[in-house]
Amino acid sequence: MSNKKKQKNHYEQEKAVRRKQRQIVVISTALVIILLVAIIGIVLKTQQSSQPNENQNNQSSQETPSINYKEQPIMGSTDAPVKLVEFGDYRCPYCKEFDEKIVPKIKKDFIDNGKVSFTFINYTILGKGSQLAANAAEMIYHQYPDSFWDFHKALYAAQGDEKKEWVTKDLLTSIAKKTVPSLDEKNYKQTLDDLSYQNNVIQDYNLAKSMKVKVVPSLFIDGKLVNNPLDYHIVKEAINNALKQGNE
């Protein structure tokens, strides 16, 4: 074989080897890229599944805990399209102001015509007297529901100095005797002695906590907190907005 042919064959062999090497490099690079993309995809998917997205967080934070209205006193129609809920404390002077100045206006403008229902829930944050008063109110509601709102109003009317412990069993008994015609006084006094409805009071307290209630009175209209419940213009506007939303 001539030298030229040998050189040509050698050149062709080297060329074939280099071509195979390039193919191997290209294939290897492609495999590495595919592997990296797969790894990155797995990592991102894992992070997304382990960390709730912002929309999910916002939705969960906006959800309002369910209120069992059958276990709470309601003023007005249970079928009213808009529901108002007040968290209050019988020892709170601002709650008394709300009950005496704001509630009558709500009743006249919205409750009496069936547009709104009003629910009162105890949030006992002002000491033992608050819990005793709440127990008395719970007892009246569960055993004498038709007399509850009369007792409720009379208890606020009898409110004493917030700095003093004015809630006593004698006072609560006196109010009950005036507002509940068929009162079983002996049973009522025993209920106060035993704090028989303390579990109900605790349930209401926990409900208020779960709804992030910080002050009393706190007013919710269809689950939305009203900024200043002692300003009737604000309350009225919020109720009208809720009614409009219900009609849309």
mmCIF file of C-alpha atoms in Angstrom:
data_model
loop_
_atom_site.group_PDB
_atom_site.id
_atom_site.type_symbol
_atom_site.label_atom_id
_atom_site.label_comp_id
_atom_site.label_asym_id
_atom_site.label_seq_id
_atom_site.Cartn_x
_atom_site.Cartn_y
_atom_site.Cartn_z
ATOM 1 C CA MET A 1 0.000 0.000 0.000
ATOM 2 C CA SER A 2 1.376 3.402 -0.914
ATOM 3 C CA ASN A 3 2.123 6.045 1.679
ATOM 4 C CA LYS A 4 -0.635 8.277 0.299
ATOM 5 C CA LYS A 5 -3.255 5.577 0.796
ATOM 6 C CA LYS A 6 -1.994 4.891 4.306
ATOM 7 C CA GLN A 7 -2.188 8.572 5.188
ATOM 8 C CA LYS A 8 -5.683 8.816 3.721
ATOM 9 C CA ASN A 9 -6.928 5.800 5.678
ATOM 10 C CA HIS A 10 -5.363 7.137 8.854
ATOM 11 C CA TYR A 11 -7.009 10.499 8.285
ATOM 12 C CA GLU A 12 -10.412 8.875 7.720
ATOM 13 C CA GLN A 13 -10.047 6.832 10.906
ATOM 14 C CA GLU A 14 -9.133 9.896 12.948
ATOM 15 C CA LYS A 15 -12.037 11.775 11.405
ATOM 16 C CA ALA A 16 -14.447 8.974 12.347
ATOM 17 C CA VAL A 17 -13.076 8.867 15.898
ATOM 18 C CA ARG A 18 -13.483 12.626 16.319
ATOM 19 C CA ARG A 19 -17.031 12.412 14.939
ATOM 20 C CA LYS A 20 -17.939 9.724 17.486
ATOM 21 C CA GLN A 21 -16.333 11.759 20.259
ATOM 22 C CA ARG A 22 -18.396 14.798 19.293
ATOM 23 C CA GLN A 23 -21.548 12.692 19.240
ATOM 24 C CA ILE A 24 -20.735 11.322 22.682
ATOM 25 C CA VAL A 25 -20.134 14.852 24.024
ATOM 26 C CA VAL A 26 -23.404 16.135 22.532
ATOM 27 C CA ILE A 27 -25.412 13.200 23.890
ATOM 28 C CA SER A 28 -23.764 13.461 27.315
ATOM 29 C CA THR A 29 -24.418 17.204 27.468
ATOM 30 C CA ALA A 30 -28.049 16.696 26.482
ATOM 31 C CA LEU A 31 -28.492 14.035 29.150
ATOM 32 C CA VAL A 32 -26.946 16.301 31.793
ATOM 33 C CA ILE A 33 -29.252 19.175 30.794
ATOM 34 C CA ILE A 34 -32.322 16.920 30.887
ATOM 35 C CA LEU A 35 -31.274 15.608 34.289
ATOM 36 C CA LEU A 36 -30.749 19.129 35.660
ATOM 37 C CA VAL A 37 -34.133 20.289 34.345
ATOM 38 C CA ALA A 38 -35.814 17.284 35.953
ATOM 39 C CA ILE A 39 -34.098 17.939 39.290
ATOM 40 C CA ILE A 40 -35.044 21.637 39.233
ATOM 41 C CA GLY A 41 -38.646 20.729 38.396
ATOM 42 C CA ILE A 42 -38.848 18.288 41.304
ATOM 43 C CA VAL A 43 -37.393 20.863 43.723
ATOM 44 C CA LEU A 44 -39.817 23.592 42.620
ATOM 45 C CA LYS A 45 -42.795 21.261 42.831
ATOM 46 C CA THR A 46 -41.785 20.186 46.327
ATOM 47 C CA GLN A 47 -41.460 23.797 47.478
ATOM 48 C CA GLN A 48 -44.846 24.731 46.039
ATOM 49 C CA SER A 49 -46.597 21.807 47.689
ATOM 50 C CA SER A 50 -44.978 22.418 51.080
ATOM 51 C CA GLN A 51 -45.653 26.179 51.131
ATOM 52 C CA PRO A 52 -49.289 27.345 50.667
ATOM 53 C CA ASN A 53 -49.590 30.120 48.141
ATOM 54 C CA GLU A 54 -50.599 33.657 49.078
ATOM 55 C CA ASN A 55 -54.161 33.284 47.828
ATOM 56 C CA GLN A 56 -54.687 30.221 50.006
ATOM 57 C CA ASN A 57 -53.358 32.105 53.030
ATOM 58 C CA ASN A 58 -55.620 35.073 52.329
ATOM 59 C CA GLN A 59 -58.676 32.872 51.927
ATOM 60 C CA SER A 60 -58.094 30.990 55.165
ATOM 61 C CA SER A 61 -57.492 34.195 57.116
ATOM 62 C CA GLN A 62 -60.749 35.674 55.823
ATOM 63 C CA GLU A 63 -62.908 32.712 56.747
ATOM 64 C CA THR A 64 -65.243 33.392 59.669
ATOM 65 C CA PRO A 65 -65.772 30.660 62.258
ATOM 66 C CA SER A 66 -69.296 29.272 62.182
ATOM 67 C CA ILE A 67 -71.747 30.673 64.749
ATOM 68 C CA ASN A 68 -74.411 28.306 66.008
ATOM 69 C CA TYR A 69 -77.310 30.746 66.092
ATOM 70 C CA LYS A 70 -79.595 28.145 67.659
ATOM 71 C CA GLU A 71 -77.506 28.417 70.834
ATOM 72 C CA GLN A 72 -77.601 32.231 70.952
ATOM 73 C CA PRO A 73 -80.364 34.765 71.679
ATOM 74 C CA ILE A 74 -81.692 36.376 68.506
ATOM 75 C CA MET A 75 -83.703 39.552 68.178
ATOM 76 C CA GLY A 76 -85.752 39.592 64.994
ATOM 77 C CA SER A 77 -86.443 37.010 62.325
ATOM 78 C CA THR A 78 -84.119 34.033 62.075
ATOM 79 C CA ASP A 79 -84.669 34.237 58.300
ATOM 80 C CA ALA A 80 -83.448 37.833 58.036
ATOM 81 C CA PRO A 81 -81.039 38.254 55.090
ATOM 82 C CA VAL A 82 -78.448 40.148 57.150
ATOM 83 C CA LYS A 83 -77.131 38.953 60.499
ATOM 84 C CA LEU A 84 -75.646 41.241 63.143
ATOM 85 C CA VAL A 85 -73.620 39.776 65.987
ATOM 86 C CA GLU A 86 -72.428 41.728 69.010
ATOM 87 C CA PHE A 87 -69.772 40.454 71.386
ATOM 88 C CA GLY A 88 -70.289 42.240 74.680
ATOM 89 C CA ASP A 89 -69.643 42.243 78.415
ATOM 90 C CA TYR A 90 -72.327 43.297 80.903
ATOM 91 C CA ARG A 91 -69.734 45.196 82.950
ATOM 92 C CA CYS A 92 -68.556 47.238 79.954
ATOM 93 C CA PRO A 93 -69.895 50.838 79.904
ATOM 94 C CA TYR A 94 -69.448 51.076 76.124
ATOM 95 C CA CYS A 95 -71.537 47.932 75.700
ATOM 96 C CA LYS A 96 -74.251 49.599 77.760
ATOM 97 C CA GLU A 97 -74.040 52.657 75.519
ATOM 98 C CA PHE A 98 -74.333 50.456 72.436
ATOM 99 C CA ASP A 99 -77.339 48.615 73.877
ATOM 100 C CA GLU A 100 -79.166 51.769 74.922
ATOM 101 C CA LYS A 101 -78.349 54.102 72.014
ATOM 102 C CA ILE A 102 -77.505 52.021 68.936
ATOM 103 C CA VAL A 103 -79.571 48.827 69.234
ATOM 104 C CA PRO A 104 -82.943 50.678 69.421
ATOM 105 C CA LYS A 105 -82.102 52.468 66.151
ATOM 106 C CA ILE A 106 -81.098 49.198 64.489
ATOM 107 C CA LYS A 107 -84.319 47.626 65.733
ATOM 108 C CA LYS A 108 -86.485 50.451 64.397
ATOM 109 C CA ASP A 109 -84.773 50.741 60.999
ATOM 110 C CA PHE A 110 -83.905 47.131 60.201
ATOM 111 C CA ILE A 111 -85.004 44.481 62.717
ATOM 112 C CA ASP A 112 -88.706 45.295 62.950
ATOM 113 C CA ASN A 113 -89.092 45.081 59.159
ATOM 114 C CA GLY A 114 -87.352 41.700 58.931
ATOM 115 C CA LYS A 115 -84.218 42.879 57.142
ATOM 116 C CA VAL A 116 -81.794 42.183 59.975
ATOM 117 C CA SER A 117 -81.443 39.843 62.936
ATOM 118 C CA PHE A 118 -79.403 40.756 66.000
ATOM 119 C CA THR A 119 -77.504 38.286 68.174
ATOM 120 C CA PHE A 120 -75.756 38.963 71.475
ATOM 121 C CA ILE A 121 -72.801 36.790 72.513
ATOM 122 C CA ASN A 122 -71.006 37.059 75.846
ATOM 123 C CA TYR A 123 -67.325 37.940 75.788
ATOM 124 C CA THR A 124 -66.389 38.006 79.464
ATOM 125 C CA ILE A 125 -63.142 39.955 79.717
ATOM 126 C CA LEU A 126 -63.783 42.146 82.768
ATOM 127 C CA GLY A 127 -63.430 39.736 85.660
ATOM 128 C CA LYS A 128 -65.527 37.399 87.781
ATOM 129 C CA GLY A 129 -68.519 39.717 87.781
ATOM 130 C CA SER A 130 -68.665 39.446 84.000
ATOM 131 C CA GLN A 131 -68.797 35.663 84.209
ATOM 132 C CA LEU A 132 -71.472 35.692 86.913
ATOM 133 C CA ALA A 133 -73.627 38.089 84.879
ATOM 134 C CA ALA A 134 -73.091 35.994 81.745
ATOM 135 C CA ASN A 135 -74.120 32.821 83.611
ATOM 136 C CA ALA A 136 -77.315 34.527 84.745
ATOM 137 C CA ALA A 137 -78.092 35.685 81.206
ATOM 138 C CA GLU A 138 -77.384 32.226 79.792
ATOM 139 C CA MET A 139 -79.725 30.662 82.330
ATOM 140 C CA ILE A 140 -82.522 33.100 81.474
ATOM 141 C CA TYR A 141 -82.039 32.531 77.746
ATOM 142 C CA HIS A 142 -82.083 28.730 77.971
ATOM 143 C CA GLN A 143 -84.905 28.402 80.505
ATOM 144 C CA TYR A 144 -86.959 31.552 79.858
ATOM 145 C CA PRO A 145 -86.087 32.618 76.281
ATOM 146 C CA ASP A 146 -89.086 34.945 75.932
ATOM 147 C CA SER A 147 -87.790 37.014 78.846
ATOM 148 C CA PHE A 148 -84.164 37.203 77.759
ATOM 149 C CA TRP A 149 -84.135 40.642 76.122
ATOM 150 C CA ASP A 150 -86.011 42.228 79.030
ATOM 151 C CA PHE A 151 -83.457 40.745 81.427
ATOM 152 C CA HIS A 152 -80.622 41.797 79.113
ATOM 153 C CA LYS A 153 -81.762 45.433 79.022
ATOM 154 C CA ALA A 154 -82.465 45.573 82.758
ATOM 155 C CA LEU A 155 -79.005 44.192 83.528
ATOM 156 C CA TYR A 156 -77.358 46.925 81.483
ATOM 157 C CA ALA A 157 -79.620 49.521 83.098
ATOM 158 C CA ALA A 158 -78.417 48.363 86.534
ATOM 159 C CA GLN A 159 -74.755 48.595 85.547
ATOM 160 C CA GLY A 160 -72.497 50.068 88.230
ATOM 161 C CA ASP A 161 -69.021 51.549 88.299
ATOM 162 C CA GLU A 162 -66.673 49.571 86.064
ATOM 163 C CA LYS A 163 -63.908 49.940 88.657
ATOM 164 C CA LYS A 164 -66.027 48.272 91.331
ATOM 165 C CA GLU A 165 -67.395 44.731 91.550
ATOM 166 C CA TRP A 166 -71.069 45.646 91.411
ATOM 167 C CA VAL A 167 -72.366 42.323 90.015
ATOM 168 C CA THR A 168 -73.824 40.299 92.893
ATOM 169 C CA LYS A 169 -76.171 37.332 93.126
ATOM 170 C CA ASP A 170 -78.692 39.478 94.997
ATOM 171 C CA LEU A 171 -78.713 42.075 92.210
ATOM 172 C CA LEU A 172 -79.057 39.426 89.510
ATOM 173 C CA THR A 173 -81.897 37.785 91.424
ATOM 174 C CA SER A 174 -83.665 41.113 91.846
ATOM 175 C CA ILE A 175 -83.417 41.803 88.099
ATOM 176 C CA ALA A 176 -84.649 38.316 87.222
ATOM 177 C CA LYS A 177 -87.657 38.615 89.542
ATOM 178 C CA LYS A 178 -88.664 41.870 87.816
ATOM 179 C CA THR A 179 -88.214 40.650 84.244
ATOM 180 C CA VAL A 180 -89.141 36.947 84.346
ATOM 181 C CA PRO A 181 -92.792 36.463 85.403
ATOM 182 C CA SER A 182 -92.567 32.689 85.893
ATOM 183 C CA LEU A 183 -89.120 32.635 87.510
ATOM 184 C CA ASP A 184 -88.268 29.656 89.699
ATOM 185 C CA GLU A 185 -86.251 31.686 92.177
ATOM 186 C CA LYS A 186 -84.795 28.715 94.044
ATOM 187 C CA ASN A 187 -83.572 27.076 90.857
ATOM 188 C CA TYR A 188 -82.241 30.398 89.588
ATOM 189 C CA LYS A 189 -80.196 31.010 92.733
ATOM 190 C CA GLN A 190 -78.839 27.465 92.627
ATOM 191 C CA THR A 191 -77.785 28.037 89.020
ATOM 192 C CA LEU A 192 -75.837 31.116 90.072
ATOM 193 C CA ASP A 193 -74.224 29.261 92.979
ATOM 194 C CA ASP A 194 -73.130 26.407 90.716
ATOM 195 C CA LEU A 195 -72.307 28.538 87.672
ATOM 196 C CA SER A 196 -74.290 25.916 85.787
ATOM 197 C CA TYR A 197 -73.878 27.619 82.420
ATOM 198 C CA GLN A 198 -70.154 28.241 82.677
ATOM 199 C CA ASN A 199 -69.485 25.888 79.758
ATOM 200 C CA ASN A 200 -71.683 28.065 77.554
ATOM 201 C CA VAL A 201 -69.815 31.153 78.723
ATOM 202 C CA ILE A 202 -66.485 29.500 77.934
ATOM 203 C CA GLN A 203 -67.705 28.436 74.483
ATOM 204 C CA ASP A 204 -68.703 32.019 73.720
ATOM 205 C CA TYR A 205 -65.332 33.250 74.957
ATOM 206 C CA ASN A 206 -63.493 30.788 72.722
ATOM 207 C CA LEU A 207 -65.673 31.761 69.767
ATOM 208 C CA ALA A 208 -64.764 35.417 70.287
ATOM 209 C CA LYS A 209 -61.093 34.491 70.435
ATOM 210 C CA SER A 210 -61.339 32.470 67.228
ATOM 211 C CA MET A 211 -62.902 35.502 65.525
ATOM 212 C CA LYS A 212 -60.038 37.662 66.819
ATOM 213 C CA VAL A 213 -62.326 39.881 68.891
ATOM 214 C CA LYS A 214 -60.113 42.288 70.829
ATOM 215 C CA VAL A 215 -62.516 44.774 72.416
ATOM 216 C CA VAL A 216 -66.116 45.060 73.554
ATOM 217 C CA PRO A 217 -68.456 45.898 72.093
ATOM 218 C CA SER A 218 -67.465 44.335 68.773
ATOM 219 C CA LEU A 219 -70.099 44.222 66.048
ATOM 220 C CA PHE A 220 -70.036 41.904 63.049
ATOM 221 C CA ILE A 221 -72.340 42.314 60.056
ATOM 222 C CA ASP A 222 -72.467 39.116 58.015
ATOM 223 C CA GLY A 223 -69.078 38.185 59.441
ATOM 224 C CA LYS A 224 -67.418 41.547 58.769
ATOM 225 C CA LEU A 225 -66.198 43.648 61.686
ATOM 226 C CA VAL A 226 -67.615 47.180 61.959
ATOM 227 C CA ASN A 227 -64.899 49.710 62.776
ATOM 228 C CA ASN A 228 -66.910 51.896 65.163
ATOM 229 C CA PRO A 229 -70.145 50.301 66.414
ATOM 230 C CA LEU A 230 -70.942 53.347 68.558
ATOM 231 C CA ASP A 231 -71.358 55.518 65.445
ATOM 232 C CA TYR A 232 -74.802 54.737 64.055
ATOM 233 C CA HIS A 233 -74.058 56.343 60.687
ATOM 234 C CA ILE A 234 -71.232 53.835 60.180
ATOM 235 C CA VAL A 235 -73.391 50.937 61.379
ATOM 236 C CA LYS A 236 -76.321 51.949 59.171
ATOM 237 C CA GLU A 237 -74.111 52.306 56.097
ATOM 238 C CA ALA A 238 -72.557 48.882 56.731
ATOM 239 C CA ILE A 239 -76.000 47.285 57.061
ATOM 240 C CA ASN A 240 -77.237 48.911 53.845
ATOM 241 C CA ASN A 241 -74.129 47.717 52.008
ATOM 242 C CA ALA A 242 -74.743 44.179 53.259
ATOM 243 C CA LEU A 243 -78.364 44.346 52.105
ATOM 244 C CA LYS A 244 -77.280 45.560 48.652
ATOM 245 C CA GLN A 245 -74.760 42.743 48.327
ATOM 246 C CA GLY A 246 -77.459 40.264 49.217
ATOM 247 C CA ASN A 247 -79.693 41.594 46.438
ATOM 248 C CA GLU A 248 -77.014 41.465 43.733
#
